[in-house]
CSV table of C-alpha atoms and ligand atoms in Angstrom, one decimal:
chain,number,residue,atom,x,y,z
S,1,MET,CA,93.1,117.0,96.4
S,2,SER,CA,95.4,113.4,97.1
S,3,PHE,CA,95.5,111.7,100.2
S,4,LYS,CA,96.2,109.7,98.7
S,5,LEU,CA,98.9,107.1,100.4
S,6,PRO,CA,101.0,104.4,98.9
S,7,GLU,CA,99.4,100.8,97.7
S,8,ASP,CA,101.9,99.3,100.1
S,9,PHE,CA,100.9,101.5,103.0
S,10,VAL,CA,100.9,99.3,106.1
S,11,LYS,CA,103.7,97.3,104.6
S,12,HIS,CA,105.6,100.2,104.8
S,13,LEU,CA,104.6,100.9,108.6
S,14,GLU,CA,105.2,97.4,109.9
S,15,ASP,CA,109.2,97.3,108.2
S,16,LYS,CA,109.6,101.0,109.1
S,17,TYR,CA,108.5,100.1,113.4
S,18,ASN,CA,109.7,96.0,113.4
S,19,ARG,CA,113.3,98.9,112.1
S,20,ALA,CA,112.9,101.6,114.6
S,21,ILE,CA,112.7,98.6,117.5
S,22,GLN,CA,115.5,96.3,116.5
S,23,ASP,CA,117.1,99.7,116.0
S,24,GLY,CA,116.4,100.8,120.0
S,25,ALA,CA,114.0,104.0,118.6
S,26,ILE,CA,110.7,103.0,118.8
S,27,ILE,CA,111.0,102.0,122.7
S,28,PHE,CA,108.4,99.5,123.7
S,29,ASN,CA,106.7,99.9,126.4
S,30,GLY,CA,104.0,97.1,125.9
S,31,ASP,CA,105.8,93.4,127.0
S,32,SER,CA,105.0,93.7,130.3
S,33,ALA,CA,101.1,95.1,129.5
S,34,VAL,CA,98.9,92.9,131.9
S,35,SER,CA,95.7,93.7,130.6
S,36,GLN,CA,91.9,92.6,132.1
S,37,VAL,CA,88.5,93.0,131.2
S,38,LYS,CA,86.2,94.6,134.0
S,39,GLU,CA,82.3,94.6,132.9
S,40,GLU,CA,80.2,97.2,135.1
S,41,THR,CA,76.7,98.5,134.1
S,42,ALA,CA,74.7,101.7,134.1
S,43,GLY,CA,71.0,101.9,134.2
S,44,GLU,CA,70.7,98.5,132.0
S,45,SER,CA,73.8,99.3,129.8
S,46,LYS,CA,77.0,96.4,130.3
S,47,TYR,CA,80.0,97.8,129.6
S,48,ARG,CA,83.8,96.3,129.1
S,49,PHE,CA,86.9,98.7,129.8
S,50,HIS,CA,89.9,96.8,128.8
S,51,ILE,CA,92.1,97.8,131.9
S,52,THR,CA,95.8,97.3,131.6
S,53,LEU,CA,98.5,97.6,133.5
S,54,LEU,CA,102.7,98.6,132.8
S,55,ASP,CA,105.0,99.1,135.3
S,56,SER,CA,107.5,99.9,133.3
S,57,LEU,CA,106.5,102.8,131.4
S,58,LYS,CA,109.6,103.7,130.3
S,59,HIS,CA,110.9,107.0,129.1
S,60,ARG,CA,108.1,108.4,127.9
S,61,PRO,CA,108.1,112.9,128.6
S,62,GLU,CA,105.4,113.9,130.2
S,63,LYS,CA,104.2,116.9,129.6
S,64,GLY,CA,106.5,118.8,125.7
S,65,THR,CA,106.9,122.2,124.9
S,66,GLU,CA,107.1,124.5,122.1
S,67,GLU,CA,110.9,124.3,122.2
S,68,LYS,CA,110.9,120.6,123.6
S,69,ASN,CA,109.2,119.6,120.5
S,70,PRO,CA,109.7,115.8,118.9
S,71,PHE,CA,107.4,116.8,115.9
S,72,ALA,CA,108.8,119.7,114.9
S,73,LYS,CA,112.3,117.9,113.6
S,74,PRO,CA,110.7,113.7,113.5
S,75,GLU,CA,113.8,111.5,113.8
S,76,PRO,CA,113.9,110.0,110.3
S,77,GLU,CA,113.9,106.5,112.1
S,78,LEU,CA,110.5,107.0,113.3
S,79,THR,CA,109.6,108.9,110.4
S,80,ILE,CA,107.0,106.9,108.1
S,81,LEU,CA,105.7,109.4,105.8
S,82,GLN,CA,108.2,112.9,104.7
S,83,ASP,CA,104.9,114.6,102.4
S,84,TYR,CA,101.6,113.4,103.3
S,85,GLY,CA,99.1,115.8,102.0
S,86,PRO,CA,97.3,117.7,98.9
S,87,SER,CA,100.2,120.5,99.8
S,88,GLN,CA,102.4,118.2,101.6
S,89,GLU,CA,102.1,120.6,105.3
S,90,PHE,CA,101.9,116.9,107.4
S,91,ARG,CA,104.0,113.7,108.4
S,92,LEU,CA,103.4,111.2,109.3
S,93,VAL,CA,105.5,109.1,112.2
S,94,ALA,CA,105.8,106.6,114.0
S,95,ASN,CA,105.4,106.8,118.2
S,96,LYS,CA,108.7,107.0,119.4
S,97,PHE,CA,106.6,104.8,123.2
S,98,PRO,CA,104.1,102.9,122.7
S,99,VAL,CA,101.8,100.3,124.5
S,100,VAL,CA,99.7,99.1,121.2
S,101,PRO,CA,102.6,97.8,118.1
S,102,TYR,CA,102.2,100.2,115.3
S,103,HIS,CA,100.5,103.2,116.7
S,104,PHE,CA,101.5,106.1,115.1
S,105,LEU,CA,100.8,110.2,114.5
S,106,LEU,CA,100.1,111.7,111.6
S,107,VAL,CA,101.4,115.3,112.7
S,108,THR,CA,101.4,118.9,111.4
S,109,LYS,CA,105.3,119.7,109.1
S,110,ASP,CA,105.1,123.6,110.2
S,111,PHE,CA,104.2,124.1,114.0
S,112,VAL,CA,100.9,124.4,114.6
S,113,SER,CA,98.5,124.2,118.3
S,114,GLN,CA,97.1,121.6,120.0
S,115,ASN,CA,94.5,123.2,121.4
S,116,THR,CA,92.6,124.3,117.2
S,117,PRO,CA,90.2,122.9,116.6
S,118,LEU,CA,90.8,120.3,113.5
S,119,SER,CA,91.1,121.2,110.2
S,120,PRO,CA,89.2,120.2,106.5
S,121,HIS,CA,92.3,119.4,105.4
S,122,GLU,CA,93.0,117.4,109.0
S,123,LEU,CA,90.1,115.1,109.2
S,124,LEU,CA,90.3,114.3,105.6
S,125,GLY,CA,94.3,113.1,106.4
S,126,ALA,CA,93.3,111.1,109.4
S,127,PHE,CA,90.1,110.3,107.2
S,128,SER,CA,92.2,109.1,104.3
S,129,VAL,CA,94.4,107.0,106.7
S,130,LEU,CA,91.3,105.2,108.5
S,131,ARG,CA,90.4,104.2,105.2
S,132,THR,CA,93.4,103.2,103.5
S,133,LEU,CA,94.1,101.4,107.1
S,134,LYS,CA,90.5,99.5,107.0
S,135,SER,CA,91.4,98.4,103.1
S,136,SER,CA,94.8,96.5,103.7
S,137,SER,CA,94.9,95.9,107.3
S,138,LYS,CA,92.1,93.3,109.4
S,139,ASP,CA,92.7,95.5,112.6
S,140,ASN,CA,90.7,97.8,113.9
S,141,TRP,CA,91.6,100.9,114.0
S,142,PHE,CA,90.9,104.4,115.3
S,143,ALA,CA,91.9,108.1,115.2
S,144,PHE,CA,92.5,110.2,118.1
S,145,TYR,CA,92.7,113.4,119.1
S,146,ASN,CA,92.9,115.2,122.7
S,147,SER,CA,92.9,118.6,122.1
S,148,GLY,CA,93.5,121.6,125.1
S,149,PRO,CA,94.7,121.6,128.5
S,150,GLU,CA,92.4,119.1,130.3
S,151,SER,CA,92.0,116.6,127.2
S,152,GLY,CA,94.8,114.6,128.3
S,153,ALA,CA,97.0,116.1,125.4
S,154,SER,CA,101.4,116.0,126.2
S,155,GLN,CA,102.7,117.4,123.2
S,156,PRO,CA,101.3,121.2,122.3
S,157,HIS,CA,102.3,120.1,118.6
S,158,LYS,CA,99.3,119.4,116.3
S,159,HIS,CA,99.5,115.7,116.8
S,160,ILE,CA,96.1,113.2,115.5
S,161,GLN,CA,97.1,109.4,116.6
S,162,PHE,CA,95.7,106.3,114.9
S,163,MET,CA,96.2,102.8,117.6
S,164,THR,CA,94.6,99.6,116.8
S,165,LEU,CA,92.0,98.0,119.3
S,166,PRO,CA,92.8,94.7,121.2
S,167,ALA,CA,90.8,92.2,119.3
S,168,GLN,CA,87.5,91.2,120.2
S,169,PHE,CA,87.3,94.5,121.8
S,170,GLU,CA,83.7,96.2,121.2
S,171,PRO,CA,83.6,99.8,122.3
S,172,TYR,CA,80.4,101.1,123.5
S,173,ALA,CA,80.6,103.8,120.9
S,174,ASN,CA,80.6,101.3,117.9
S,175,LEU,CA,77.1,100.2,119.8
S,176,LEU,CA,76.0,103.2,119.8
S,177,ALA,CA,77.8,104.0,116.1
S,178,ASN,CA,75.0,100.8,115.2
S,179,THR,CA,71.8,102.2,117.6
S,180,SER,CA,71.3,105.0,113.5
S,181,GLU,CA,71.3,105.6,110.1
S,182,PRO,CA,74.1,108.3,109.2
S,183,PHE,CA,72.8,111.6,109.7
S,184,ILE,CA,74.7,115.4,110.6
S,185,PRO,CA,73.8,116.5,113.7
S,186,SER,CA,70.8,119.4,113.0
S,187,GLU,CA,68.8,121.4,115.1
S,188,VAL,CA,66.2,119.3,113.9
S,189,LYS,CA,69.1,115.9,115.0
S,190,GLU,CA,70.4,116.0,117.4
S,191,PRO,CA,74.0,113.8,117.9
S,192,LEU,CA,73.7,110.0,118.7
S,193,THR,CA,74.1,109.9,123.2
S,194,ASP,CA,73.5,106.3,125.3
S,195,GLN,CA,71.4,107.8,128.4
S,196,ASN,CA,72.8,105.6,130.7
S,197,LEU,CA,76.8,106.7,130.4
S,198,PRO,CA,76.8,108.9,132.9
S,199,PHE,CA,79.2,112.0,130.7
S,200,ARG,CA,77.8,114.5,128.4
S,201,HIS,CA,79.5,112.2,125.0
S,202,PHE,CA,78.2,113.4,121.1
S,203,LEU,CA,78.5,110.7,118.0
S,204,ALA,CA,77.1,111.6,114.7
S,205,LYS,CA,76.9,108.2,112.7
S,206,LEU,CA,79.0,108.9,109.2
S,207,PRO,CA,77.8,107.7,105.0
S,208,ASP,CA,78.6,104.7,104.6
S,209,THR,CA,80.2,105.8,101.5
S,210,GLN,CA,83.3,105.7,99.7
S,211,ASP,CA,83.4,109.5,98.5
S,212,ILE,CA,82.4,111.4,101.5
S,213,ASP,CA,84.7,114.4,101.2
S,214,GLN,CA,86.2,117.0,103.5
S,215,GLU,CA,83.1,119.2,103.1
S,216,ASP,CA,81.0,116.5,104.6
S,217,LEU,CA,83.1,115.7,107.7
S,218,THR,CA,84.2,118.8,108.4
S,219,MET,CA,79.9,119.3,109.4
S,220,TYR,CA,79.8,116.3,111.2
S,221,PHE,CA,83.1,117.5,113.0
S,222,ALA,CA,82.0,121.1,113.2
S,223,SER,CA,78.5,119.7,115.3
S,224,LEU,CA,80.4,117.2,117.7
S,225,LEU,CA,82.5,120.9,118.2
S,226,GLN,CA,78.9,123.1,118.2
S,227,ARG,CA,77.6,120.7,121.3
S,228,THR,CA,80.7,120.3,122.6
S,229,LEU,CA,81.5,124.5,123.3
S,230,THR,CA,77.6,124.6,124.5
S,231,THR,CA,77.9,121.8,126.8
S,232,LEU,CA,81.5,124.2,128.5
S,233,LYS,CA,80.4,126.6,128.9
S,234,TYR,CA,76.5,126.3,130.5
S,235,ASN,CA,79.2,124.3,132.6
S,236,ASN,CA,81.2,127.7,133.2
S,237,ALA,CA,84.7,126.0,131.6
S,238,SER,CA,87.6,128.2,131.9
S,239,HIS,CA,89.3,126.4,128.6
S,240,ILE,CA,87.8,124.0,125.6
S,241,SER,CA,89.0,121.0,125.5
S,242,TYR,CA,87.7,117.9,124.5
S,243,ASN,CA,88.4,114.4,123.6
S,244,PHE,CA,87.7,112.7,119.9
S,245,ILE,CA,87.8,109.4,118.3
S,246,MET,CA,86.7,108.7,114.2
S,247,THR,CA,86.6,105.8,113.4
S,248,THR,CA,85.5,104.9,108.6
S,249,SER,CA,82.2,104.4,110.8
S,250,TYR,CA,81.9,107.2,113.3
S,251,MET,CA,83.0,110.2,114.6
S,252,LEU,CA,82.9,111.1,118.1
S,253,MET,CA,83.0,114.2,121.2
S,254,ILE,CA,83.4,113.5,124.3
S,255,PRO,CA,84.3,117.3,126.1
S,256,ARG,CA,86.0,116.7,129.3
S,257,SER,CA,86.2,118.6,132.1
S,258,SER,CA,89.9,117.3,133.9
S,259,GLY,CA,92.3,115.8,132.3
S,260,THR,CA,94.1,113.4,135.1
S,261,TYR,CA,91.1,111.8,137.2
S,262,LYS,CA,92.6,112.4,141.4
S,263,ASN,CA,94.9,113.5,140.6
S,264,THR,CA,96.7,109.8,139.4
S,265,LEU,CA,95.3,108.4,136.6
S,266,GLY,CA,95.4,110.7,133.4
S,267,LEU,CA,93.5,110.0,131.5
S,268,ASN,CA,92.8,111.3,127.5
S,269,SER,CA,90.3,109.5,124.5
S,270,CYS,CA,91.6,106.8,124.2
S,271,GLY,CA,90.4,105.7,128.0
S,272,TYR,CA,86.8,107.4,126.5
S,273,ASN,CA,87.8,104.6,124.2
S,274,CYS,CA,87.6,101.9,126.7
S,275,LEU,CA,90.9,101.4,127.4
S,276,LEU,CA,92.6,102.6,130.6
S,277,LEU,CA,96.1,102.2,131.2
S,278,CYS,CA,97.6,102.6,134.8
S,279,LYS,CA,101.0,103.0,135.6
S,280,ASN,CA,100.7,100.7,138.5
S,281,LYS,CA,99.3,98.7,140.6
S,282,GLU,CA,97.8,101.2,143.2
S,283,VAL,CA,96.8,103.2,139.9
S,284,GLN,CA,95.0,99.4,138.7
S,285,ASP,CA,93.7,99.2,142.1
S,286,LEU,CA,92.0,102.8,141.8
S,287,VAL,CA,90.4,101.9,138.8
S,288,ILE,CA,88.8,98.9,139.9
S,289,ASP,CA,87.6,100.0,143.7
S,290,ASP,CA,85.9,103.2,142.1
S,291,GLY,CA,84.7,101.8,138.9
S,292,VAL,CA,85.1,103.1,135.0
S,293,LEU,CA,82.3,104.6,134.6
S,294,GLN,CA,82.8,106.9,137.6
S,295,ILE,CA,85.9,107.5,137.1
S,296,LEU,CA,85.0,108.9,133.3
S,297,ALA,CA,82.0,111.2,134.6
S,298,ALA,CA,84.6,112.7,136.4
S,299,CYS,CA,86.5,114.0,133.7
S,300,GLY,CA,83.9,114.7,132.6
S,301,PHE,CA,80.3,116.6,132.2
S,302,PRO,CA,77.5,115.4,132.9
S,303,ASN,CA,74.9,113.3,131.2
S,304,GLU,CA,71.9,115.9,131.2
S,305,THR,CA,70.0,117.4,127.6
S,306,ILE,CA,69.3,120.3,129.3
S,307,GLU,CA,71.0,122.6,127.5
S,308,GLU,CA,70.0,121.4,123.5
S,309,ALA,CA,66.6,122.5,125.6
S,310,THR,CA,68.1,126.8,124.7
S,311,SER,CA,68.7,125.4,120.9
S,312,TYR,CA,71.4,127.4,121.5
S,313,HIS,CA,75.0,126.3,119.9
S,314,TYR,CA,78.0,129.1,119.2
I,401,AMP,P1,99.2,112.9,123.9
I,401,AMP,O1,100.2,112.5,124.7
I,401,AMP,O2,98.4,112.4,123.5
I,401,AMP,O3,100.4,114.6,123.2
I,401,AMP,O4,100.1,112.4,122.9
I,401,AMP,C1,101.3,112.1,122.7
I,401,AMP,C2,102.2,110.9,122.0
I,401,AMP,O5,104.0,111.4,121.1
I,401,AMP,C3,102.5,109.8,123.2
I,401,AMP,O6,101.0,108.7,122.8
I,401,AMP,C4,104.1,109.7,122.9
I,401,AMP,O7,104.4,108.5,123.6
I,401,AMP,C5,104.8,110.5,121.8
I,401,AMP,N1,105.5,110.7,122.1
I,401,AMP,C6,106.6,111.5,123.1
I,401,AMP,N2,107.8,111.6,121.8
I,401,AMP,C7,107.9,111.3,120.9
I,401,AMP,C8,109.0,111.0,120.1
I,401,AMP,N3,110.5,111.7,119.6
I,401,AMP,N4,108.9,110.8,118.7
I,401,AMP,C9,107.7,110.2,118.2
I,401,AMP,N5,105.8,109.7,119.3
I,401,AMP,C10,106.8,110.1,120.2
I,402,AMP,P1,99.7,109.7,130.0
I,402,AMP,O1,99.0,109.8,131.3
I,402,AMP,O2,99.4,111.0,129.5
I,402,AMP,O3,100.8,108.6,129.8
I,402,AMP,O4,98.3,109.1,129.3
I,402,AMP,C1,97.9,107.6,129.8
I,402,AMP,C2,96.7,107.2,129.2
I,402,AMP,O5,96.6,107.2,128.8
I,402,AMP,C3,95.8,106.7,129.8
I,402,AMP,O6,95.1,107.4,130.8
I,402,AMP,C4,94.5,106.6,128.4
I,402,AMP,O7,93.9,107.0,128.2
I,402,AMP,C5,95.4,106.6,127.5
I,402,AMP,N1,95.8,104.6,127.3
I,402,AMP,C6,95.5,103.1,127.2
I,402,AMP,N2,94.9,102.2,126.8
I,402,AMP,C7,96.4,103.1,125.9
I,402,AMP,C8,97.1,102.5,125.4
I,402,AMP,N3,96.9,100.7,125.9
I,402,AMP,N4,98.2,102.4,124.1
I,402,AMP,C9,98.6,104.7,124.6
I,402,AMP,N5,97.8,105.2,125.6
I,402,AMP,C10,96.6,104.9,126.3
């Protein structure tokens, strides 16, 4: 099954991105960004968050629709790979409004709803991209998928995103993943979780192998999705919303109760990967005053294991 990317994929990505910036096809939002790192404590643990103030978020469409859909016919200037996947069912497309350079997306060619779980092909497609990036880029890349009405997603056409972490920045999930050997969470072995964090999250450490296949990835993903669905059901949620973060080492899933904090701060998977984006000084003050941990808790679900006690999963 072929998810092989061209040998020079990273160079191609960089060239395409730089040309699109010059042509004005990409509207880079990061020039005026001012970032700071904030440390917060919960229990005996310390957590670091990367808070970015961006006064001039330009032209970022708030909400797309199936009719007004940028991924139905992506601009050629933004298209990094026109055909990707064994049935050429995907494209790789640069983000038109990035805050971080080289931010790009894997999109389905046909319209598929962003509310659907990731398929085996989508998981292997994203994982293969991550593996290629890991082998030929110095940066720390992660993939993320915002699914459901309260996940922070703005476009309804299926897209998985790829972004780099700030240099030398380790989100909590990196540290949590390092506490265990790989295993597929099951009835007898729960996914990894940090009891000091105030929001429900499920982490699976992936095996350190070149030949991890789509069945493996699907089992890992399904085990996290099961717990997420159980959490949503236990909390009487009327929707299925979660954030999903993947690297070559782990998968992390966070069930979501709300897409925004105090109707002011939009939060997606990046927020749960410790990257907060504030659109003005007032929002930044809110984040500093209320605290990131409290914000993440308010937009997720309480970190209690009670629902697992019934050993009932979907
Ligand atoms: P999300 O908000 O998680 O659904 O992600 C959608 C992403 O698509 C955002 O990061 C937008 O910047 C990006 N985007 C919006 N319009 C376009 C477009 N015409 N071409 C490429 N990317 C876009
Ligand atoms: P939105 O309100 O849909 O524009 O999404 C803003 C959200 O994007 C923030 O609240 C973060 O969760 C997420 N985010 C944080 N940092 C970044 C970043 N550097 N680039 C893109 N998105 C980010």
